[in-house]
Amino acid sequence: MDFLEIEGGHKLFGEITISGAKNAALPVISATLLCNGTTQLKNLPHVVDIRTLLKLLQMLGANVEYSNESATIDCSSIKSTKAVYEIVSQMRASILVLGPLLTRFGECEVSLPGGCAIGQRPIDLHLKALEAMGAKIEIKGGYVRAEAPKGGLRGAKIVFDKITVGGTENTLMAASMANGVTEIINAAREPEIVQLCQMLQSGGVEIEGVGTSRIKVHGSGGKPLCFENPIEIIPDRIEAGTYLCAAAITKSDITLKSVNIEHIQSTIDKLEDMGCHFQISDNSISIHSPEELKEVNIVTAEYPGFPTDMQAQFMAVATLARDESLIEERLFENRFMHVSELNRLGADIWLKGNTAAIRPVKKLYGADVMATDLRASSALVLAALAAEGTTKIRRIYHLDRGYDNLEGKLSSLGAVITRGKE
Ligand code: EPZ
């Protein structure tokens, strides 16, 4: 198993380019199943989750060519509509093939994804939406078995009682080939949803309310979509935010290229509260970090609020602020696995329910720690960059799922970081 060793205490400098967004690429790859032909994708990040989903599509019969940041996916040759446990258990986002498979082929079986480190993460809202569109759904043997009515899914009015990114994505894809109009109320508004809507629009689907919480999809009535132009994945807002936090915690000045500033506004705002300054031009951003960071108060929320995917990284930064910070996690019930590991590095974090109080410490000290989930792992990397001495982070396969060339990018900024095997 791979581990990372980080010698802390080095300032960062220079510039790096942000990769395509994993969480935008996953629904986009799933949506290629709606096309009875070839779709070209660009700016895919080099991360394990992308390779896992491409492998799933290949297992279903798609022809996939993947090199550098591009992929060509031909879904005219799909032979199977069963997404098996072996793949779905590796990555929850595989559930995103449910909507497109069902709407295009009229039936499918997808393994239940199960819980994960950050919480229970049910898919009840995905299933309710598909049922509202006429699907018959049965859970048997660990699989969701879904069948569309004769003639295909029917447009419906779907009201999500909780905002769900994946649920909105599955519904959008299912609705794109349904008969009639589907209205999604209380839809997620994340940039990744907007990208998916724009892709569906480019495939010939009429969609109203893109980027709002009320989206209307005029289904194609069973006609497969056709994506003639390449789909370019948007920049990863969480990767960008993570590197801005890396600069803040090491009191450094760095520049990020290929960033969508609007997508990272809430992260910029919180770093400004902590005393950081920014210079912004088009799609690049430079951060200037203060010698002493101010405390910060954060409550996670759906976009455009403060992202839960940046909560762990800010917690790491807040450990070295001048006063106590408070972070409340509102989206997931168990997304504080990094707390005990950060405390191993010398942090003083106290948890009560879904709120963490981060009491400031003068220094963090290198230690052996364990990565527990993707963003928790990146928080450990940030803390290690600022700690005195060397930190060894085990189980970094979590990081490889979502950060493109993490140690290469950090090394190019002057960090002392190496990967080893044990
Ligand atoms: C997406 O997960 C992201 N994953 C997550 O990124 C991110 O943390 C999350 O959205 C919230 O922003 C991808 O895009 C692949 P949700 P998703 O459905 O779609 C509950 C990362 O580190 N819920 O919006 O699974 C759920 O339990 C990750 O990159 C139901 O109750 O999140 C959670 O409490 C991890 N029933 C809340 O809603 C459902 O049917 C939001 O979940 C669905 C969700």
Short mmCIF file of C-alpha atoms and ligand atoms in Angstrom, two decimals:
data_model
loop_
_atom_site.label_atom_id
_atom_site.label_comp_id
_atom_site.label_asym_id
_atom_site.label_seq_id
_atom_site.Cartn_x
_atom_site.Cartn_y
_atom_site.Cartn_z
CA MET A 1 0.00 0.00 0.00
CA ASP A 2 1.25 3.49 -0.87
CA PHE A 3 2.02 6.16 1.71
CA LEU A 4 3.14 9.78 1.54
CA GLU A 5 5.98 11.24 3.54
CA ILE A 6 5.93 15.01 3.94
CA GLU A 7 8.67 17.08 5.50
CA GLY A 8 6.87 20.12 6.85
CA GLY A 9 7.88 23.72 7.30
CA HIS A 10 8.68 24.64 3.70
CA LYS A 11 7.02 27.67 2.12
CA LEU A 12 5.30 27.18 -1.23
CA PHE A 13 5.84 29.39 -4.27
CA GLY A 14 5.15 29.35 -8.00
CA GLU A 15 2.11 28.38 -10.06
CA ILE A 16 0.16 25.25 -10.92
CA THR A 17 -2.70 24.41 -13.25
CA ILE A 18 -5.94 23.08 -11.82
CA SER A 19 -7.28 19.88 -13.40
CA GLY A 20 -10.79 19.03 -14.58
CA ALA A 21 -13.37 18.40 -11.85
CA LYS A 22 -13.82 14.78 -10.82
CA ASN A 23 -17.37 15.45 -9.64
CA ALA A 24 -18.29 17.05 -12.96
CA ALA A 25 -16.60 14.34 -15.02
CA LEU A 26 -18.42 11.45 -13.30
CA PRO A 27 -21.98 12.48 -14.34
CA VAL A 28 -20.71 13.55 -17.77
CA ILE A 29 -19.17 10.10 -18.34
CA SER A 30 -22.43 8.48 -17.14
CA ALA A 31 -24.42 10.66 -19.55
CA THR A 32 -22.49 9.30 -22.53
CA LEU A 33 -24.73 6.22 -22.04
CA LEU A 34 -27.58 8.35 -23.41
CA CYS A 35 -25.88 8.47 -26.82
CA ASN A 36 -26.08 5.66 -29.35
CA GLY A 37 -22.67 6.62 -30.74
CA THR A 38 -19.45 8.35 -29.83
CA THR A 39 -18.88 11.15 -27.33
CA GLN A 40 -15.59 12.96 -26.89
CA LEU A 41 -14.52 14.24 -23.49
CA LYS A 42 -11.69 16.67 -22.72
CA ASN A 43 -9.90 17.88 -19.59
CA LEU A 44 -10.57 14.72 -17.59
CA PRO A 45 -8.54 14.57 -14.37
CA HIS A 46 -6.07 11.67 -13.89
CA VAL A 47 -7.72 10.15 -10.85
CA VAL A 48 -8.74 6.63 -9.92
CA ASP A 49 -12.50 7.39 -9.76
CA ILE A 50 -12.52 8.35 -13.44
CA ARG A 51 -10.72 5.14 -14.42
CA THR A 52 -13.17 3.13 -12.29
CA LEU A 53 -16.22 4.59 -14.04
CA LEU A 54 -14.67 4.15 -17.49
CA LYS A 55 -14.01 0.51 -16.55
CA LEU A 56 -17.67 0.11 -15.58
CA LEU A 57 -18.77 1.48 -18.95
CA GLN A 58 -16.41 -0.96 -20.68
CA MET A 59 -17.93 -3.81 -18.67
CA LEU A 60 -21.34 -2.73 -19.96
CA GLY A 61 -19.97 -3.01 -23.50
CA ALA A 62 -18.88 0.54 -24.33
CA ASN A 63 -15.74 1.10 -26.37
CA VAL A 64 -13.52 3.46 -24.44
CA GLU A 65 -10.31 5.09 -25.61
CA TYR A 66 -8.62 7.07 -22.87
CA SER A 67 -5.32 8.90 -23.09
CA ASN A 68 -3.92 12.04 -21.52
CA GLU A 69 -6.92 14.11 -20.47
CA SER A 70 -9.21 12.93 -23.25
CA ALA A 71 -11.57 10.03 -23.77
CA THR A 72 -13.68 8.82 -26.64
CA ILE A 73 -16.61 6.74 -25.47
CA ASP A 74 -18.76 4.78 -27.89
CA CYS A 75 -21.98 3.58 -26.24
CA SER A 76 -23.53 2.12 -29.41
CA SER A 77 -22.26 -1.31 -28.37
CA ILE A 78 -23.77 -1.63 -24.86
CA LYS A 79 -24.51 -5.34 -24.23
CA SER A 80 -25.31 -5.38 -20.53
CA THR A 81 -27.32 -3.10 -18.25
CA LYS A 82 -26.01 -4.57 -15.00
CA ALA A 83 -23.59 -2.52 -12.91
CA VAL A 84 -21.97 -5.12 -10.70
CA TYR A 85 -21.06 -4.92 -7.01
CA GLU A 86 -17.30 -5.29 -7.68
CA ILE A 87 -17.22 -1.85 -9.32
CA VAL A 88 -20.05 -0.01 -7.54
CA SER A 89 -18.54 -0.95 -4.16
CA GLN A 90 -15.30 0.76 -5.22
CA MET A 91 -17.04 4.04 -5.96
CA ARG A 92 -20.46 5.29 -4.86
CA ALA A 93 -20.80 7.58 -7.88
CA SER A 94 -21.34 4.46 -10.06
CA ILE A 95 -24.99 4.85 -9.03
CA LEU A 96 -25.06 7.62 -11.66
CA VAL A 97 -25.43 5.02 -14.41
CA LEU A 98 -28.89 4.10 -13.04
CA GLY A 99 -30.82 6.99 -14.64
CA PRO A 100 -29.22 6.82 -18.10
CA LEU A 101 -29.34 3.00 -18.36
CA LEU A 102 -32.99 2.89 -17.32
CA THR A 103 -34.18 5.65 -19.61
CA ARG A 104 -32.29 4.37 -22.66
CA PHE A 105 -32.71 0.60 -22.29
CA GLY A 106 -35.95 0.36 -20.27
CA GLU A 107 -34.43 -1.80 -17.54
CA CYS A 108 -31.25 -2.16 -15.53
CA GLU A 109 -29.70 -3.53 -12.38
CA VAL A 110 -27.27 -1.52 -10.31
CA SER A 111 -25.62 -2.74 -7.15
CA LEU A 112 -26.58 -0.78 -4.03
CA PRO A 113 -23.62 1.44 -3.17
CA GLY A 114 -23.83 1.01 0.61
CA GLY A 115 -22.59 3.42 3.26
CA CYS A 116 -19.17 5.02 3.43
CA ALA A 117 -16.83 6.71 5.88
CA ILE A 118 -18.57 10.10 5.77
CA GLY A 119 -22.08 8.81 6.44
CA GLN A 120 -24.93 6.55 5.49
CA ARG A 121 -25.55 8.20 2.11
CA PRO A 122 -28.83 6.58 1.08
CA ILE A 123 -30.14 6.74 -2.51
CA ASP A 124 -33.84 6.85 -1.60
CA LEU A 125 -34.34 10.21 -3.33
CA HIS A 126 -32.84 8.91 -6.60
CA LEU A 127 -35.23 5.95 -6.50
CA LYS A 128 -38.30 8.03 -5.54
CA ALA A 129 -37.70 10.32 -8.52
CA LEU A 130 -37.45 7.40 -10.94
CA GLU A 131 -40.61 5.85 -9.45
CA ALA A 132 -42.41 9.15 -9.95
CA MET A 133 -41.47 8.78 -13.64
CA GLY A 134 -43.22 5.41 -13.75
CA ALA A 135 -40.30 3.05 -12.99
CA LYS A 136 -40.92 -0.13 -11.04
CA ILE A 137 -38.12 -0.55 -8.55
CA GLU A 138 -37.23 -3.56 -6.50
CA ILE A 139 -34.28 -4.06 -4.16
CA LYS A 140 -33.15 -7.65 -4.25
CA GLY A 141 -29.89 -9.44 -3.54
CA GLY A 142 -28.10 -6.15 -2.94
CA TYR A 143 -29.16 -4.75 -6.32
CA VAL A 144 -31.59 -2.05 -7.42
CA ARG A 145 -33.66 -3.59 -10.20
CA ALA A 146 -35.44 -0.94 -12.20
CA GLU A 147 -37.91 -1.30 -15.04
CA ALA A 148 -39.45 1.51 -17.05
CA PRO A 149 -43.11 1.30 -18.12
CA LYS A 150 -43.87 0.15 -21.69
CA GLY A 151 -43.03 3.05 -23.99
CA GLY A 152 -40.46 4.49 -21.57
CA LEU A 153 -40.25 6.75 -18.53
CA ARG A 154 -42.86 9.51 -18.25
CA GLY A 155 -42.15 13.13 -17.34
CA ALA A 156 -43.21 13.97 -13.78
CA LYS A 157 -43.10 16.69 -11.16
CA ILE A 158 -40.39 15.78 -8.65
CA VAL A 159 -39.99 17.62 -5.38
CA PHE A 160 -36.79 16.75 -3.51
CA ASP A 161 -37.34 17.18 0.22
CA LYS A 162 -33.57 17.42 0.62
CA ILE A 163 -31.13 18.88 -1.90
CA THR A 164 -29.17 16.07 -3.51
CA VAL A 165 -26.43 16.46 -6.11
CA GLY A 166 -26.41 12.83 -7.30
CA GLY A 167 -30.21 12.57 -7.11
CA THR A 168 -30.60 15.68 -9.28
CA GLU A 169 -28.05 14.29 -11.77
CA ASN A 170 -29.71 10.88 -12.04
CA THR A 171 -33.11 12.53 -12.49
CA LEU A 172 -31.83 14.93 -15.16
CA MET A 173 -30.34 12.07 -17.17
CA ALA A 174 -33.45 9.90 -16.81
CA ALA A 175 -35.70 12.83 -17.77
CA SER A 176 -33.64 13.67 -20.86
CA MET A 177 -34.96 10.65 -22.77
CA ALA A 178 -38.36 10.37 -21.04
CA ASN A 179 -41.72 11.17 -22.64
CA GLY A 180 -42.91 14.66 -21.80
CA VAL A 181 -41.74 17.23 -19.32
CA THR A 182 -40.07 16.58 -15.97
CA GLU A 183 -39.97 19.36 -13.43
CA ILE A 184 -37.39 19.09 -10.65
CA ILE A 185 -38.12 21.27 -7.65
CA ASN A 186 -35.45 21.92 -5.00
CA ALA A 187 -32.80 20.77 -7.46
CA ALA A 188 -29.11 21.05 -6.59
CA ARG A 189 -27.42 24.11 -8.18
CA GLU A 190 -23.77 23.00 -8.10
CA PRO A 191 -21.58 23.95 -11.11
CA GLU A 192 -21.33 20.21 -11.83
CA ILE A 193 -25.13 20.13 -12.34
CA VAL A 194 -24.91 23.10 -14.69
CA GLN A 195 -22.25 21.30 -16.72
CA LEU A 196 -24.45 18.21 -16.99
CA CYS A 197 -27.46 20.31 -18.09
CA GLN A 198 -25.35 22.05 -20.73
CA MET A 199 -24.15 18.67 -22.00
CA LEU A 200 -27.74 17.41 -22.25
CA GLN A 201 -28.73 20.61 -24.04
CA SER A 202 -25.88 20.13 -26.51
CA GLY A 203 -27.30 16.64 -27.09
CA GLY A 204 -30.62 18.11 -28.21
CA VAL A 205 -32.62 18.28 -24.96
CA GLU A 206 -34.53 21.43 -24.11
CA ILE A 207 -33.91 22.41 -20.47
CA GLU A 208 -35.26 25.45 -18.64
CA GLY A 209 -33.96 26.84 -15.36
CA VAL A 210 -30.35 25.62 -15.65
CA GLY A 211 -28.45 26.67 -12.51
CA THR A 212 -31.65 27.28 -10.53
CA SER A 213 -33.44 25.09 -8.01
CA ARG A 214 -36.37 24.58 -10.43
CA ILE A 215 -35.37 22.77 -13.61
CA LYS A 216 -37.71 21.72 -16.44
CA VAL A 217 -36.52 19.00 -18.82
CA HIS A 218 -38.34 18.35 -22.10
CA GLY A 219 -37.59 14.67 -22.70
CA SER A 220 -36.66 13.36 -26.15
CA GLY A 221 -39.40 10.69 -26.03
CA GLY A 222 -37.01 7.74 -26.22
CA LYS A 223 -34.70 9.15 -28.90
CA PRO A 224 -31.03 8.73 -27.88
CA LEU A 225 -29.05 11.95 -27.58
CA CYS A 226 -26.18 12.88 -29.87
CA PHE A 227 -23.18 14.76 -28.51
CA GLU A 228 -21.48 16.06 -31.63
CA ASN A 229 -19.10 18.53 -29.97
CA PRO A 230 -16.47 17.49 -27.41
CA ILE A 231 -17.46 18.08 -23.79
CA GLU A 232 -14.77 19.95 -21.86
CA ILE A 233 -14.83 19.27 -18.13
CA ILE A 234 -14.94 22.39 -15.91
CA PRO A 235 -12.03 23.13 -13.51
CA ASP A 236 -12.09 21.37 -10.15
CA ARG A 237 -13.26 23.93 -7.57
CA ILE A 238 -12.34 21.65 -4.65
CA GLU A 239 -8.83 21.00 -5.95
CA ALA A 240 -8.38 24.77 -6.37
CA GLY A 241 -9.69 25.41 -2.85
CA THR A 242 -7.38 22.76 -1.42
CA TYR A 243 -4.28 24.43 -2.94
CA LEU A 244 -5.41 27.85 -1.70
CA CYS A 245 -5.60 26.31 1.78
CA ALA A 246 -2.12 24.79 1.27
CA ALA A 247 -0.81 28.31 0.65
CA ALA A 248 -2.67 29.75 3.66
CA ILE A 249 -1.46 27.13 6.13
CA THR A 250 2.18 27.48 4.99
CA LYS A 251 1.96 31.32 4.90
CA SER A 252 2.81 31.26 1.21
CA ASP A 253 1.97 33.09 -2.00
CA ILE A 254 1.07 30.92 -5.01
CA THR A 255 -0.86 31.24 -8.26
CA LEU A 256 -3.45 28.84 -9.66
CA LYS A 257 -4.26 28.74 -13.35
CA SER A 258 -7.37 27.38 -15.02
CA VAL A 259 -9.79 28.23 -12.23
CA ASN A 260 -13.42 29.34 -12.42
CA ILE A 261 -13.42 32.15 -9.83
CA GLU A 262 -17.20 32.21 -9.42
CA HIS A 263 -17.18 28.54 -8.43
CA ILE A 264 -14.73 29.13 -5.56
CA GLN A 265 -16.21 32.39 -4.22
CA SER A 266 -17.26 30.99 -0.83
CA THR A 267 -13.75 29.55 -0.32
CA ILE A 268 -12.17 32.90 -1.26
CA ASP A 269 -14.53 34.72 1.14
CA LYS A 270 -13.55 32.49 4.09
CA LEU A 271 -9.83 32.80 3.34
CA GLU A 272 -10.29 36.59 3.18
CA ASP A 273 -11.94 36.42 6.62
CA MET A 274 -8.75 34.67 7.77
CA GLY A 275 -6.60 37.52 6.45
CA CYS A 276 -5.54 36.25 3.00
CA HIS A 277 -5.50 38.58 -0.01
CA PHE A 278 -6.17 37.70 -3.63
CA GLN A 279 -5.30 38.95 -7.06
CA ILE A 280 -7.66 37.69 -9.71
CA SER A 281 -7.43 37.87 -13.48
CA ASP A 282 -9.71 35.94 -15.84
CA ASN A 283 -9.17 32.33 -14.89
CA SER A 284 -6.16 32.65 -12.63
CA ILE A 285 -5.88 33.55 -8.97
CA SER A 286 -2.92 34.47 -6.74
CA ILE A 287 -3.14 34.18 -2.99
CA HIS A 288 -1.05 36.21 -0.53
CA SER A 289 -1.14 34.73 2.94
CA PRO A 290 -0.60 36.63 6.20
CA GLU A 291 1.96 35.69 8.86
CA GLU A 292 -0.88 35.25 11.35
CA LEU A 293 -4.22 33.76 10.26
CA LYS A 294 -7.45 34.96 11.84
CA GLU A 295 -10.06 32.54 13.20
CA VAL A 296 -12.99 31.55 10.98
CA ASN A 297 -16.59 30.38 11.43
CA ILE A 298 -18.03 28.01 8.84
CA VAL A 299 -21.34 26.25 8.30
CA THR A 300 -21.38 23.87 5.34
CA ALA A 301 -24.24 24.22 2.87
CA GLU A 302 -25.27 23.35 -0.66
CA TYR A 303 -23.87 25.49 -3.50
CA PRO A 304 -23.48 28.46 -3.57
CA GLY A 305 -22.92 28.04 0.18
CA PHE A 306 -19.69 26.79 1.72
CA PRO A 307 -18.93 23.29 0.34
CA THR A 308 -18.77 20.29 2.67
CA ASP A 309 -15.91 19.10 0.43
CA MET A 310 -13.75 22.00 1.75
CA GLN A 311 -14.63 21.57 5.43
CA ALA A 312 -11.72 19.29 6.38
CA GLN A 313 -9.13 21.46 4.62
CA PHE A 314 -10.30 24.62 6.45
CA MET A 315 -10.19 22.73 9.72
CA ALA A 316 -6.51 22.01 9.12
CA VAL A 317 -5.83 25.68 8.34
CA ALA A 318 -7.81 26.85 11.39
CA THR A 319 -5.61 24.80 13.75
CA LEU A 320 -2.92 27.49 13.37
CA ALA A 321 -5.18 30.57 13.52
CA ARG A 322 -4.79 33.15 16.31
CA ASP A 323 -8.10 32.32 18.04
CA GLU A 324 -10.77 29.61 18.25
CA SER A 325 -12.71 28.74 15.06
CA LEU A 326 -16.04 26.92 14.77
CA ILE A 327 -17.02 24.59 11.92
CA GLU A 328 -20.50 23.10 11.65
CA GLU A 329 -21.07 20.21 9.20
CA ARG A 330 -24.67 20.24 7.97
CA LEU A 331 -24.60 17.80 5.03
CA PHE A 332 -23.06 14.56 6.23
CA GLU A 333 -23.48 12.98 9.66
CA ASN A 334 -19.97 11.58 10.01
CA ARG A 335 -17.60 13.86 8.18
CA PHE A 336 -15.19 14.52 11.03
CA MET A 337 -12.90 11.51 10.68
CA HIS A 338 -9.94 13.85 10.23
CA VAL A 339 -10.35 15.34 13.72
CA SER A 340 -8.56 12.60 15.65
CA GLU A 341 -5.79 12.42 13.02
CA LEU A 342 -5.29 16.21 13.08
CA ASN A 343 -5.10 15.99 16.88
CA ARG A 344 -2.34 13.39 16.46
CA LEU A 345 -0.39 16.13 14.66
CA GLY A 346 -0.80 18.40 17.67
CA ALA A 347 -4.09 20.15 16.86
CA ASP A 348 -6.59 20.90 19.63
CA ILE A 349 -10.00 20.17 18.15
CA TRP A 350 -13.05 19.43 20.23
CA LEU A 351 -16.18 17.89 18.75
CA LYS A 352 -19.77 18.23 19.91
CA GLY A 353 -22.42 16.76 17.64
CA ASN A 354 -21.90 18.19 14.18
CA THR A 355 -19.81 21.16 15.35
CA ALA A 356 -16.06 21.28 15.79
CA ALA A 357 -14.31 23.87 17.94
CA ILE A 358 -10.76 24.35 16.72
CA ARG A 359 -8.63 25.83 19.47
CA PRO A 360 -5.46 27.40 18.16
CA VAL A 361 -2.06 25.81 18.74
CA LYS A 362 1.34 27.42 18.18
CA LYS A 363 2.69 24.53 16.12
CA LEU A 364 1.79 21.17 14.56
CA TYR A 365 4.29 18.31 14.79
CA GLY A 366 4.89 15.53 12.23
CA ALA A 367 3.51 12.10 13.16
CA ASP A 368 2.17 8.90 11.59
CA VAL A 369 -1.46 9.34 10.51
CA MET A 370 -4.06 7.49 8.51
CA ALA A 371 -6.15 8.83 5.62
CA THR A 372 -9.85 8.00 6.08
CA ASP A 373 -11.66 9.56 3.12
CA LEU A 374 -10.78 11.79 0.22
CA ARG A 375 -11.08 15.29 1.71
CA ALA A 376 -10.03 14.18 5.20
CA SER A 377 -6.82 12.93 3.58
CA SER A 378 -6.16 16.26 1.92
CA ALA A 379 -6.58 17.98 5.31
CA LEU A 380 -3.79 15.73 6.66
CA VAL A 381 -1.56 16.70 3.73
CA LEU A 382 -2.16 20.40 4.48
CA ALA A 383 -1.41 19.96 8.18
CA ALA A 384 1.73 17.98 7.33
CA LEU A 385 2.98 20.76 5.04
CA ALA A 386 2.90 23.17 7.98
CA ALA A 387 4.03 20.76 10.72
CA GLU A 388 7.48 20.67 12.22
CA GLY A 389 9.21 17.42 11.24
CA THR A 390 8.03 14.59 9.00
CA THR A 391 4.52 13.17 8.65
CA LYS A 392 3.77 9.77 7.19
CA ILE A 393 0.25 9.44 5.78
CA ARG A 394 -0.96 5.88 5.18
CA ARG A 395 -3.93 4.67 3.06
CA ILE A 396 -3.47 7.40 0.49
CA TYR A 397 -5.53 5.51 -2.07
CA HIS A 398 -8.28 7.87 -0.87
CA LEU A 399 -6.27 10.82 -2.22
CA ASP A 400 -5.59 9.06 -5.51
CA ARG A 401 -9.35 8.79 -6.05
CA GLY A 402 -9.74 12.54 -6.36
CA TYR A 403 -6.51 14.56 -6.61
CA ASP A 404 -4.69 14.63 -9.93
CA ASN A 405 -0.91 14.35 -9.44
CA LEU A 406 -1.03 15.75 -5.91
CA GLU A 407 2.58 15.15 -5.02
CA GLY A 408 3.82 16.34 -8.43
CA LYS A 409 1.90 19.61 -8.12
CA LEU A 410 2.96 20.17 -4.49
CA SER A 411 6.61 19.35 -5.28
CA SER A 412 6.59 21.86 -8.12
CA LEU A 413 5.50 24.45 -5.52
CA GLY A 414 8.49 23.58 -3.32
CA ALA A 415 6.93 21.07 -0.92
CA VAL A 416 9.08 18.15 0.19
CA ILE A 417 6.82 15.18 -0.42
CA THR A 418 7.57 11.62 -1.50
CA ARG A 419 5.49 8.53 -2.15
CA GLY A 420 6.55 5.17 -0.82
CA LYS A 421 5.22 1.61 -0.70
CA GLU A 422 5.00 -0.79 2.19
C1 EPZ B 1 -21.87 14.66 -4.16
O1 EPZ B 1 -22.21 13.45 -3.47
C2 EPZ B 1 -20.37 14.66 -4.30
N1 EPZ B 1 -19.95 13.47 -5.05
C3 EPZ B 1 -19.71 14.67 -2.93
O2 EPZ B 1 -18.32 14.77 -3.12
C4 EPZ B 1 -20.20 15.90 -2.15
O3 EPZ B 1 -19.68 15.86 -0.85
C5 EPZ B 1 -21.73 15.92 -2.10
O4 EPZ B 1 -22.28 15.83 -3.44
C6 EPZ B 1 -22.31 17.16 -1.46
O5 EPZ B 1 -21.85 18.30 -2.12
C7 EPZ B 1 -20.01 13.50 -6.37
O6 EPZ B 1 -20.41 14.47 -7.00
C8 EPZ B 1 -19.54 12.28 -7.08
P1 EPZ B 1 -25.81 14.35 -2.11
P2 EPZ B 1 -23.72 12.95 -3.44
O7 EPZ B 1 -26.74 13.39 -2.75
O8 EPZ B 1 -24.36 13.26 -4.73
C9 EPZ B 1 -28.44 12.84 1.56
C10 EPZ B 1 -16.03 14.28 -2.64
O9 EPZ B 1 -15.25 14.29 -1.65
N2 EPZ B 1 -29.17 11.99 0.59
O10 EPZ B 1 -25.93 15.80 -2.50
O11 EPZ B 1 -23.70 11.56 -2.99
C11 EPZ B 1 -26.99 12.40 1.74
O12 EPZ B 1 -26.88 11.31 2.63
C12 EPZ B 1 -17.44 13.92 -2.42
O13 EPZ B 1 -15.67 14.50 -3.79
C13 EPZ B 1 -30.29 11.29 1.00
O14 EPZ B 1 -30.69 11.35 2.16
O15 EPZ B 1 -24.31 13.87 -2.29
C14 EPZ B 1 -26.34 13.67 2.24
O16 EPZ B 1 -26.57 13.81 3.62
C15 EPZ B 1 -17.81 13.02 -1.34
N3 EPZ B 1 -30.94 10.51 0.09
C16 EPZ B 1 -27.12 14.76 1.49
O17 EPZ B 1 -28.35 14.15 1.06
C17 EPZ B 1 -30.53 10.44 -1.22
O18 EPZ B 1 -31.17 9.71 -1.99
C18 EPZ B 1 -26.40 15.31 0.27
O19 EPZ B 1 -25.97 14.24 -0.55
C19 EPZ B 1 -29.40 11.16 -1.62
C20 EPZ B 1 -28.73 11.94 -0.70
#
